[in-house]
Tab-separated table of N, CA and C in Angstrom:
chain	number	residue	atom	x	y	z
J	185	MET	N	8.761	1.689	127.464
J	185	MET	CA	9.551	2.622	126.683
J	185	MET	C	10.867	2.885	127.405
J	186	LYS	N	11.948	2.746	126.700
J	186	LYS	CA	13.272	2.908	127.280
J	186	LYS	C	13.667	4.388	127.260
J	187	SER	N	14.196	4.864	128.383
J	187	SER	CA	14.608	6.266	128.436
J	187	SER	C	15.963	6.428	127.755
J	188	THR	N	16.141	7.558	127.090
J	188	THR	CA	17.371	7.841	126.372
J	188	THR	C	18.347	8.564	127.292
J	189	THR	N	19.583	8.091	127.301
J	189	THR	CA	20.617	8.775	128.068
J	189	THR	C	21.601	9.396	127.097
J	190	PHE	N	22.180	10.480	127.499
J	190	PHE	CA	23.109	11.216	126.654
J	190	PHE	C	24.499	11.203	127.276
J	191	ASP	N	25.485	11.182	126.422
J	191	ASP	CA	26.856	11.418	126.850
J	191	ASP	C	27.026	12.937	126.857
J	192	ARG	N	27.072	13.517	128.041
J	192	ARG	CA	27.058	14.976	128.167
J	192	ARG	C	28.276	15.632	127.512
J	193	ALA	N	29.433	15.005	127.640
J	193	ALA	CA	30.642	15.590	127.055
J	193	ALA	C	30.521	15.656	125.535
J	194	ASN	N	30.102	14.565	124.905
J	194	ASN	CA	29.940	14.559	123.455
J	194	ASN	C	28.795	15.460	123.012
J	195	LEU	N	27.748	15.532	123.807
J	195	LEU	CA	26.632	16.417	123.484
J	195	LEU	C	27.102	17.869	123.450
J	196	LEU	N	27.816	18.289	124.481
J	196	LEU	CA	28.334	19.658	124.525
J	196	LEU	C	29.343	19.918	123.414
J	197	CYS	N	30.214	18.957	123.165
J	197	CYS	CA	31.223	19.101	122.121
J	197	CYS	C	30.565	19.217	120.738
J	198	GLY	N	29.598	18.363	120.471
J	198	GLY	CA	28.896	18.415	119.190
J	198	GLY	C	28.165	19.725	118.986
J	199	LEU	N	27.476	20.193	120.012
J	199	LEU	CA	26.776	21.474	119.911
J	199	LEU	C	27.746	22.636	119.723
J	200	LEU	N	28.877	22.584	120.408
J	200	LEU	CA	29.884	23.635	120.261
J	200	LEU	C	30.461	23.640	118.841
J	201	PHE	N	30.768	22.471	118.297
J	201	PHE	CA	31.288	22.392	116.929
J	201	PHE	C	30.278	22.922	115.921
J	202	ILE	N	29.007	22.554	116.090
J	202	ILE	CA	27.965	23.022	115.176
J	202	ILE	C	27.819	24.533	115.264
J	203	ALA	N	27.823	25.070	116.480
J	203	ALA	CA	27.684	26.518	116.657
J	203	ALA	C	28.870	27.267	116.049
J	204	LEU	N	30.092	26.800	116.308
J	204	LEU	CA	31.272	27.447	115.733
J	204	LEU	C	31.284	27.337	114.206
J	205	GLY	N	30.921	26.160	113.701
J	205	GLY	CA	30.868	25.981	112.253
J	205	GLY	C	29.841	26.899	111.611
J	206	ALA	N	28.672	27.032	112.235
J	206	ALA	CA	27.642	27.925	111.702
J	206	ALA	C	28.109	29.377	111.737
J	207	PHE	N	28.768	29.769	112.822
J	207	PHE	CA	29.278	31.135	112.919
J	207	PHE	C	30.263	31.439	111.795
J	208	PHE	N	31.236	30.548	111.598
J	208	PHE	CA	32.248	30.784	110.572
J	208	PHE	C	31.675	30.646	109.163
J	209	ALA	N	30.672	29.779	108.980
J	209	ALA	CA	30.029	29.673	107.664
J	209	ALA	C	29.324	30.981	107.326
J	210	LEU	N	28.621	31.545	108.298
J	210	LEU	CA	27.947	32.819	108.057
J	210	LEU	C	28.947	33.932	107.780
J	211	GLN	N	30.078	33.927	108.479
J	211	GLN	CA	31.104	34.936	108.240
J	211	GLN	C	31.725	34.783	106.854
J	212	SER	N	31.904	33.554	106.400
J	212	SER	CA	32.520	33.346	105.091
J	212	SER	C	31.586	33.749	103.957
J	213	LEU	N	30.283	33.765	104.212
J	213	LEU	CA	29.330	34.163	103.173
J	213	LEU	C	29.402	35.655	102.867
J	214	THR	N	30.016	36.425	103.752
J	214	THR	CA	30.178	37.855	103.474
J	214	THR	C	31.325	38.108	102.490
J	215	LEU	N	32.135	37.084	102.220
J	215	LEU	CA	33.242	37.186	101.272
J	215	LEU	C	32.831	36.579	99.938
J	216	GLU	N	33.566	36.897	98.905
J	216	GLU	CA	33.296	36.306	97.599
J	216	GLU	C	33.675	34.832	97.630
J	217	LEU	N	32.750	33.951	97.203
J	217	LEU	CA	32.997	32.514	97.264
J	217	LEU	C	33.749	32.002	96.044
J	218	GLY	N	33.356	32.403	94.862
J	218	GLY	CA	33.980	31.892	93.649
J	218	GLY	C	33.472	30.502	93.339
J	219	THR	N	34.273	29.734	92.618
J	219	THR	CA	33.919	28.360	92.264
J	219	THR	C	35.029	27.434	92.740
J	220	ALA	N	34.812	26.138	92.540
J	220	ALA	CA	35.829	25.164	92.970
J	220	ALA	C	37.122	25.325	92.175
J	221	PHE	N	37.029	25.763	90.911
J	221	PHE	CA	38.228	25.936	90.095
J	221	PHE	C	38.832	27.326	90.227
J	222	ARG	N	38.042	28.272	90.659
J	222	ARG	CA	38.513	29.645	90.833
J	222	ARG	C	37.998	30.137	92.190
J	223	MET	N	38.669	29.688	93.229
J	223	MET	CA	38.209	29.935	94.602
J	223	MET	C	38.378	31.399	94.977
J	224	GLY	N	37.341	31.928	95.625
J	224	GLY	CA	37.419	33.256	96.198
J	224	GLY	C	37.898	33.166	97.641
J	225	PRO	N	38.045	34.288	98.312
J	225	PRO	CA	38.549	34.277	99.685
J	225	PRO	C	37.604	33.623	100.701
J	226	GLY	N	36.332	33.461	100.363
J	226	GLY	CA	35.398	32.851	101.296
J	226	GLY	C	35.160	31.376	101.056
J	227	TYR	N	35.695	30.832	99.969
J	227	TYR	CA	35.411	29.449	99.603
J	227	TYR	C	35.982	28.449	100.606
J	228	PHE	N	37.263	28.534	100.855
J	228	PHE	CA	37.915	27.573	101.748
J	228	PHE	C	37.395	27.667	103.186
J	229	PRO	N	37.206	28.873	103.745
J	229	PRO	CA	36.610	28.935	105.088
J	229	PRO	C	35.203	28.329	105.149
J	230	LEU	N	34.429	28.483	104.067
J	230	LEU	CA	33.093	27.886	104.039
J	230	LEU	C	33.180	26.365	104.045
J	231	ILE	N	34.101	25.814	103.274
J	231	ILE	CA	34.280	24.357	103.241
J	231	ILE	C	34.707	23.836	104.615
J	232	LEU	N	35.647	24.534	105.260
J	232	LEU	CA	36.080	24.117	106.600
J	232	LEU	C	34.949	24.229	107.612
J	233	ALA	N	34.155	25.285	107.516
J	233	ALA	CA	33.034	25.464	108.440
J	233	ALA	C	31.999	24.354	108.241
J	234	CYS	N	31.735	23.983	106.995
J	234	CYS	CA	30.784	22.894	106.738
J	234	CYS	C	31.321	21.563	107.271
J	235	ALA	N	32.621	21.351	107.133
J	235	ALA	CA	33.226	20.134	107.689
J	235	ALA	C	33.100	20.117	109.211
J	236	LEU	N	33.264	21.272	109.850
J	236	LEU	CA	33.122	21.362	111.296
J	236	LEU	C	31.683	21.094	111.721
J	237	ILE	N	30.721	21.604	110.967
J	237	ILE	CA	29.304	21.340	111.251
J	237	ILE	C	29.004	19.853	111.096
J	238	LEU	N	29.524	19.235	110.042
J	238	LEU	CA	29.320	17.802	109.815
J	238	LEU	C	29.929	16.979	110.947
J	239	LEU	N	31.142	17.314	111.356
J	239	LEU	CA	31.795	16.623	112.461
J	239	LEU	C	30.994	16.785	113.748
J	240	GLY	N	30.504	17.994	113.982
J	240	GLY	CA	29.665	18.239	115.157
J	240	GLY	C	28.397	17.410	115.131
J	241	GLY	N	27.811	17.253	113.950
J	241	GLY	CA	26.606	16.421	113.827
J	241	GLY	C	26.884	14.970	114.137
J	242	VAL	N	28.012	14.470	113.660
J	242	VAL	CA	28.390	13.077	113.945
J	242	VAL	C	28.600	12.883	115.446
J	243	ILE	N	29.291	13.812	116.082
J	243	ILE	CA	29.534	13.725	117.527
J	243	ILE	C	28.213	13.830	118.292
J	244	LEU	N	27.331	14.689	117.822
J	244	LEU	CA	26.021	14.847	118.462
J	244	LEU	C	25.212	13.559	118.370
J	245	LEU	N	25.204	12.921	117.204
J	245	LEU	CA	24.501	11.639	117.064
J	245	LEU	C	25.122	10.563	117.947
J	246	GLN	N	26.434	10.584	118.054
J	246	GLN	CA	27.118	9.605	118.897
J	246	GLN	C	26.757	9.809	120.366
J	247	SER	N	26.520	11.042	120.756
J	247	SER	CA	26.183	11.311	122.161
J	247	SER	C	24.834	10.731	122.541
J	248	ILE	N	23.965	10.518	121.569
J	248	ILE	CA	22.647	9.954	121.851
J	248	ILE	C	22.731	8.444	122.000
J	249	ARG	N	23.579	7.811	121.212
J	249	ARG	CA	23.646	6.356	121.187
J	249	ARG	C	24.516	5.748	122.275
J	250	ILE	N	25.536	6.462	122.702
J	250	ILE	CA	26.505	5.897	123.646
J	250	ILE	C	26.472	6.691	124.943
J	251	GLU	N	26.357	5.960	126.056
J	251	GLU	CA	26.406	6.627	127.356
J	251	GLU	C	27.855	6.712	127.795
J	252	GLY	N	28.300	7.901	128.099
J	252	GLY	CA	29.693	8.109	128.465
J	252	GLY	C	29.868	8.352	129.948
J	253	GLU	N	31.102	8.664	130.278
J	253	GLU	CA	31.443	8.973	131.663
J	253	GLU	C	31.064	10.417	131.969
J	254	PRO	N	30.858	10.730	133.232
J	254	PRO	CA	30.545	12.122	133.569
J	254	PRO	C	31.751	13.027	133.302
J	255	ILE	N	31.457	14.298	133.083
J	255	ILE	CA	32.518	15.271	132.824
J	255	ILE	C	33.326	15.457	134.099
J	256	GLY	N	34.639	15.337	133.983
J	256	GLY	CA	35.525	15.447	135.140
J	256	GLY	C	35.918	16.883	135.424
J	257	HIS	N	36.977	17.030	136.183
J	257	HIS	CA	37.441	18.367	136.547
J	257	HIS	C	38.063	19.069	135.336
J	258	ILE	N	38.098	20.350	135.376
J	258	ILE	CA	38.678	21.146	134.296
J	258	ILE	C	40.163	21.356	134.590
J	259	ALA	N	40.992	21.123	133.593
J	259	ALA	CA	42.441	21.266	133.742
J	259	ALA	C	42.809	22.747	133.586
J	260	TRP	N	42.665	23.497	134.659
J	260	TRP	CA	42.923	24.932	134.618
J	260	TRP	C	44.374	25.252	134.313
J	261	ARG	N	45.283	24.489	134.856
J	261	ARG	CA	46.706	24.742	134.611
J	261	ARG	C	47.027	24.615	133.129
J	262	GLY	N	46.512	23.581	132.506
J	262	GLY	CA	46.732	23.391	131.084
J	262	GLY	C	46.164	24.536	130.265
J	263	MET	N	44.961	24.965	130.590
J	263	MET	CA	44.353	26.075	129.860
J	263	MET	C	45.111	27.368	130.102
J	264	PHE	N	45.632	27.559	131.301
J	264	PHE	CA	46.347	28.785	131.640
J	264	PHE	C	47.659	28.914	130.859
J	265	PHE	N	48.293	27.781	130.552
J	265	PHE	CA	49.569	27.831	129.837
J	265	PHE	C	49.436	27.546	128.334
J	266	ILE	N	48.540	26.663	127.936
J	266	ILE	CA	48.423	26.291	126.523
J	266	ILE	C	47.718	27.375	125.713
J	267	LEU	N	46.614	27.898	126.197
J	267	LEU	CA	45.865	28.889	125.421
J	267	LEU	C	46.640	30.182	125.152
J	268	PRO	N	47.360	30.749	126.121
J	268	PRO	CA	48.082	31.992	125.822
J	268	PRO	C	49.343	31.798	124.967
J	269	ALA	N	49.861	30.587	124.879
J	269	ALA	CA	51.121	30.364	124.163
J	269	ALA	C	51.045	30.789	122.690
J	270	PRO	N	50.078	30.313	121.887
J	270	PRO	CA	50.052	30.768	120.488
J	270	PRO	C	49.713	32.251	120.345
J	271	ILE	N	48.958	32.785	121.296
J	271	ILE	CA	48.662	34.218	121.278
J	271	ILE	C	49.948	35.004	121.508
J	272	PHE	N	50.750	34.560	122.474
J	272	PHE	CA	52.045	35.181	122.738
J	272	PHE	C	52.925	35.133	121.483
J	273	PHE	N	52.951	33.981	120.827
J	273	PHE	CA	53.767	33.837	119.616
J	273	PHE	C	53.313	34.825	118.547
J	274	GLY	N	52.011	34.887	118.319
J	274	GLY	CA	51.490	35.785	117.297
J	274	GLY	C	51.777	37.248	117.574
J	275	LEU	N	51.768	37.621	118.849
J	275	LEU	CA	52.014	39.016	119.205
J	275	LEU	C	53.496	39.397	119.199
J	276	THR	N	54.371	38.421	119.330
J	276	THR	CA	55.800	38.745	119.477
J	276	THR	C	56.688	38.298	118.327
J	277	VAL	N	56.190	37.500	117.391
J	277	VAL	CA	57.067	36.936	116.362
J	277	VAL	C	57.665	38.012	115.459
J	278	ARG	N	56.948	39.075	115.182
J	278	ARG	CA	57.513	40.133	114.329
J	278	ARG	C	58.510	40.993	115.091
J	279	GLY	N	58.257	41.240	116.355
J	279	GLY	CA	59.148	42.085	117.134
J	279	GLY	C	60.372	41.365	117.652
J	280	LEU	N	60.173	40.169	118.212
J	280	LEU	CA	61.296	39.400	118.744
J	280	LEU	C	62.018	38.603	117.663
J	281	GLY	N	61.269	38.183	116.662
J	281	GLY	CA	61.816	37.295	115.645
J	281	GLY	C	61.355	35.871	115.916
J	282	PHE	N	61.565	35.004	114.926
J	282	PHE	CA	61.064	33.633	115.007
J	282	PHE	C	61.706	32.840	116.139
J	283	VAL	N	63.017	32.920	116.263
J	283	VAL	CA	63.744	32.093	117.234
J	283	VAL	C	63.353	32.412	118.678
J	284	PRO	N	63.456	33.672	119.142
J	284	PRO	CA	63.086	33.926	120.537
J	284	PRO	C	61.590	33.759	120.810
J	285	ALA	N	60.743	34.121	119.845
J	285	ALA	CA	59.297	33.979	120.050
J	285	ALA	C	58.917	32.508	120.174
J	286	LEU	N	59.486	31.667	119.327
J	286	LEU	CA	59.183	30.234	119.393
J	286	LEU	C	59.743	29.615	120.667
J	287	PHE	N	60.962	29.987	121.035
J	287	PHE	CA	61.559	29.456	122.255
J	287	PHE	C	60.694	29.789	123.474
J	288	LEU	N	60.288	31.049	123.603
J	288	LEU	CA	59.471	31.458	124.750
J	288	LEU	C	58.073	30.831	124.704
J	289	THR	N	57.515	30.680	123.509
J	289	THR	CA	56.205	30.033	123.370
J	289	THR	C	56.270	28.585	123.825
J	290	ALA	N	57.294	27.862	123.389
J	290	ALA	CA	57.455	26.464	123.802
J	290	ALA	C	57.697	26.369	125.302
J	291	LEU	N	58.438	27.315	125.847
J	291	LEU	CA	58.701	27.330	127.280
J	291	LEU	C	57.407	27.553	128.069
J	292	ILE	N	56.598	28.490	127.612
J	292	ILE	CA	55.319	28.758	128.276
J	292	ILE	C	54.417	27.527	128.220
J	293	ALA	N	54.282	26.934	127.033
J	293	ALA	CA	53.387	25.789	126.862
J	293	ALA	C	53.869	24.560	127.623
J	294	SER	N	55.168	24.409	127.806
J	294	SER	CA	55.683	23.219	128.485
J	294	SER	C	55.273	23.156	129.952
J	295	PHE	N	54.969	24.294	130.551
J	295	PHE	CA	54.579	24.284	131.954
J	295	PHE	C	53.102	23.967	132.159
J	296	ALA	N	52.416	23.537	131.100
J	296	ALA	CA	51.030	23.089	131.246
J	296	ALA	C	50.966	21.804	132.068
J	297	SER	N	52.037	21.054	132.053
J	297	SER	CA	52.113	19.838	132.852
J	297	SER	C	52.744	20.152	134.201
J	298	GLY	N	52.130	19.674	135.243
J	298	GLY	CA	52.676	19.867	136.573
J	298	GLY	C	53.936	19.056	136.814
J	299	LYS	N	54.187	18.074	135.953
J	299	LYS	CA	55.353	17.205	136.106
J	299	LYS	C	56.594	17.756	135.414
J	300	MET	N	56.435	18.838	134.655
J	300	MET	CA	57.550	19.395	133.898
J	300	MET	C	58.522	20.107	134.827
J	301	LYS	N	59.784	19.733	134.732
J	301	LYS	CA	60.850	20.370	135.503
J	301	LYS	C	61.426	21.529	134.678
J	302	PRO	N	61.935	22.580	135.311
J	302	PRO	CA	62.460	23.723	134.560
J	302	PRO	C	63.573	23.365	133.578
J	303	LEU	N	64.496	22.504	133.968
J	303	LEU	CA	65.581	22.126	133.068
J	303	LEU	C	65.039	21.360	131.861
J	304	THR	N	64.102	20.460	132.092
J	304	THR	CA	63.484	19.710	130.997
J	304	THR	C	62.737	20.647	130.056
J	305	ALA	N	62.050	21.645	130.617
J	305	ALA	CA	61.324	22.614	129.791
J	305	ALA	C	62.292	23.420	128.924
J	306	LEU	N	63.422	23.817	129.488
J	306	LEU	CA	64.419	24.558	128.713
J	306	LEU	C	64.988	23.718	127.577
J	307	VAL	N	65.299	22.467	127.864
J	307	VAL	CA	65.842	21.575	126.839
J	307	VAL	C	64.792	21.334	125.748
J	308	LEU	N	63.547	21.112	126.156
J	308	LEU	CA	62.468	20.895	125.197
J	308	LEU	C	62.280	22.123	124.299
J	309	ALA	N	62.242	23.306	124.889
J	309	ALA	CA	62.076	24.541	124.110
J	309	ALA	C	63.252	24.749	123.166
J	310	PHE	N	64.460	24.476	123.632
J	310	PHE	CA	65.658	24.626	122.796
J	310	PHE	C	65.613	23.667	121.608
J	311	CYS	N	65.309	22.401	121.863
J	311	CYS	CA	65.263	21.399	120.788
J	311	CYS	C	64.155	21.709	119.782
J	312	LEU	N	62.994	22.118	120.261
J	312	LEU	CA	61.895	22.473	119.374
J	312	LEU	C	62.258	23.670	118.507
J	313	THR	N	62.938	24.639	119.092
J	313	THR	CA	63.347	25.831	118.338
J	313	THR	C	64.365	25.463	117.262
J	314	ILE	N	65.365	24.666	117.613
J	314	ILE	CA	66.371	24.236	116.635
J	314	ILE	C	65.708	23.459	115.504
J	315	PHE	N	64.847	22.521	115.851
J	315	PHE	CA	64.151	21.717	114.840
J	315	PHE	C	63.312	22.605	113.912
J	316	SER	N	62.583	23.552	114.480
J	316	SER	CA	61.717	24.423	113.685
J	316	SER	C	62.522	25.334	112.768
J	317	VAL	N	63.635	25.849	113.244
J	317	VAL	CA	64.476	26.690	112.394
J	317	VAL	C	65.042	25.860	111.242
J	318	LEU	N	65.492	24.645	111.533
J	318	LEU	CA	66.022	23.785	110.473
J	318	LEU	C	64.955	23.464	109.430
J	319	VAL	N	63.755	23.150	109.876
J	319	VAL	CA	62.691	22.775	108.940
J	319	VAL	C	62.169	23.982	108.177
J	320	PHE	N	61.759	25.036	108.907
J	320	PHE	CA	61.064	26.142	108.257
J	320	PHE	C	62.002	27.140	107.585
J	321	SER	N	63.143	27.380	108.167
J	321	SER	CA	64.046	28.367	107.598
J	321	SER	C	64.954	27.755	106.536
J	322	TYR	N	65.642	26.680	106.899
J	322	TYR	CA	66.593	26.086	105.966
J	322	TYR	C	65.934	25.073	105.029
J	323	GLY	N	65.077	24.219	105.553
J	323	GLY	CA	64.440	23.189	104.723
J	323	GLY	C	63.429	23.761	103.743
J	324	LEU	N	62.507	24.556	104.231
J	324	LEU	CA	61.467	25.122	103.373
J	324	LEU	C	61.822	26.497	102.813
J	325	GLY	N	62.822	27.122	103.378
J	325	GLY	CA	63.257	28.423	102.896
J	325	GLY	C	62.256	29.536	103.108
J	326	LEU	N	61.473	29.473	104.173
J	326	LEU	CA	60.474	30.515	104.430
J	326	LEU	C	61.154	31.828	104.801
J	327	PRO	N	60.686	32.914	104.230
J	327	PRO	CA	61.342	34.211	104.454
J	327	PRO	C	60.837	34.913	105.718
J	328	PHE	N	61.424	34.621	106.828
J	328	PHE	CA	61.071	35.317	108.066
J	328	PHE	C	62.350	35.695	108.791
J	329	ARG	N	62.213	36.673	109.639
J	329	ARG	CA	63.374	37.131	110.412
J	329	ARG	C	63.580	36.199	111.598
J	330	ARG	N	64.789	35.714	111.737
J	330	ARG	CA	65.077	34.839	112.876
J	330	ARG	C	65.147	35.633	114.170
J	331	PHE	N	65.680	36.849	114.110
J	331	PHE	CA	65.747	37.732	115.273
J	331	PHE	C	65.197	39.085	114.856
J	332	GLY	N	64.310	39.620	115.678
J	332	GLY	CA	63.579	40.817	115.300
J	332	GLY	C	64.161	42.122	115.794
J	333	PRO	N	63.495	43.217	115.436
J	333	PRO	CA	63.992	44.550	115.753
J	333	PRO	C	63.956	44.883	117.252
J	334	TRP	N	63.114	44.221	118.017
J	334	TRP	CA	63.071	44.495	119.454
J	334	TRP	C	64.379	44.136	120.138
J	335	LEU	N	65.119	43.241	119.529
J	335	LEU	CA	66.385	42.792	120.107
J	335	LEU	C	67.576	43.548	119.524
J	336	GLY	N	67.316	44.492	118.628
J	336	GLY	CA	68.379	45.303	118.054
J	336	GLY	C	69.073	44.659	116.865
J	337	PHE	N	68.473	43.600	116.290
J	337	PHE	CA	69.087	42.939	115.115
J	337	PHE	C	68.466	43.460	113.849
């Protein structure tokens, strides 16, 4: 009898996806679902949660069939800069406005790489901000404040 080996990274990832999908599916059931033609507020989150559960199941099955590499070191620097960046944006976009909040968010996230130089990070944040303002403000015409009340505008 052949012993079964697991790809630990895919096993953990699949279980995490299934758990998160189940959590969000249960949360969406507390909202009105509606039908496919007349969707309620819980319909789309339920569909996304089911897709996440399905994806987790596929990854879980793959972890049984394929032996992978061991889990390596955790990229703490990346997590320290990438995870807080969207949280910072969400907390400051109304007060600072879209332009400064996005610029600072891109600047924070750019330092996730140890190879990023300060001048390169500034140029990257500036270009991303200009591109986003052109696309979202002028191209799509989204109604948001470019500069917020915290800055006196």
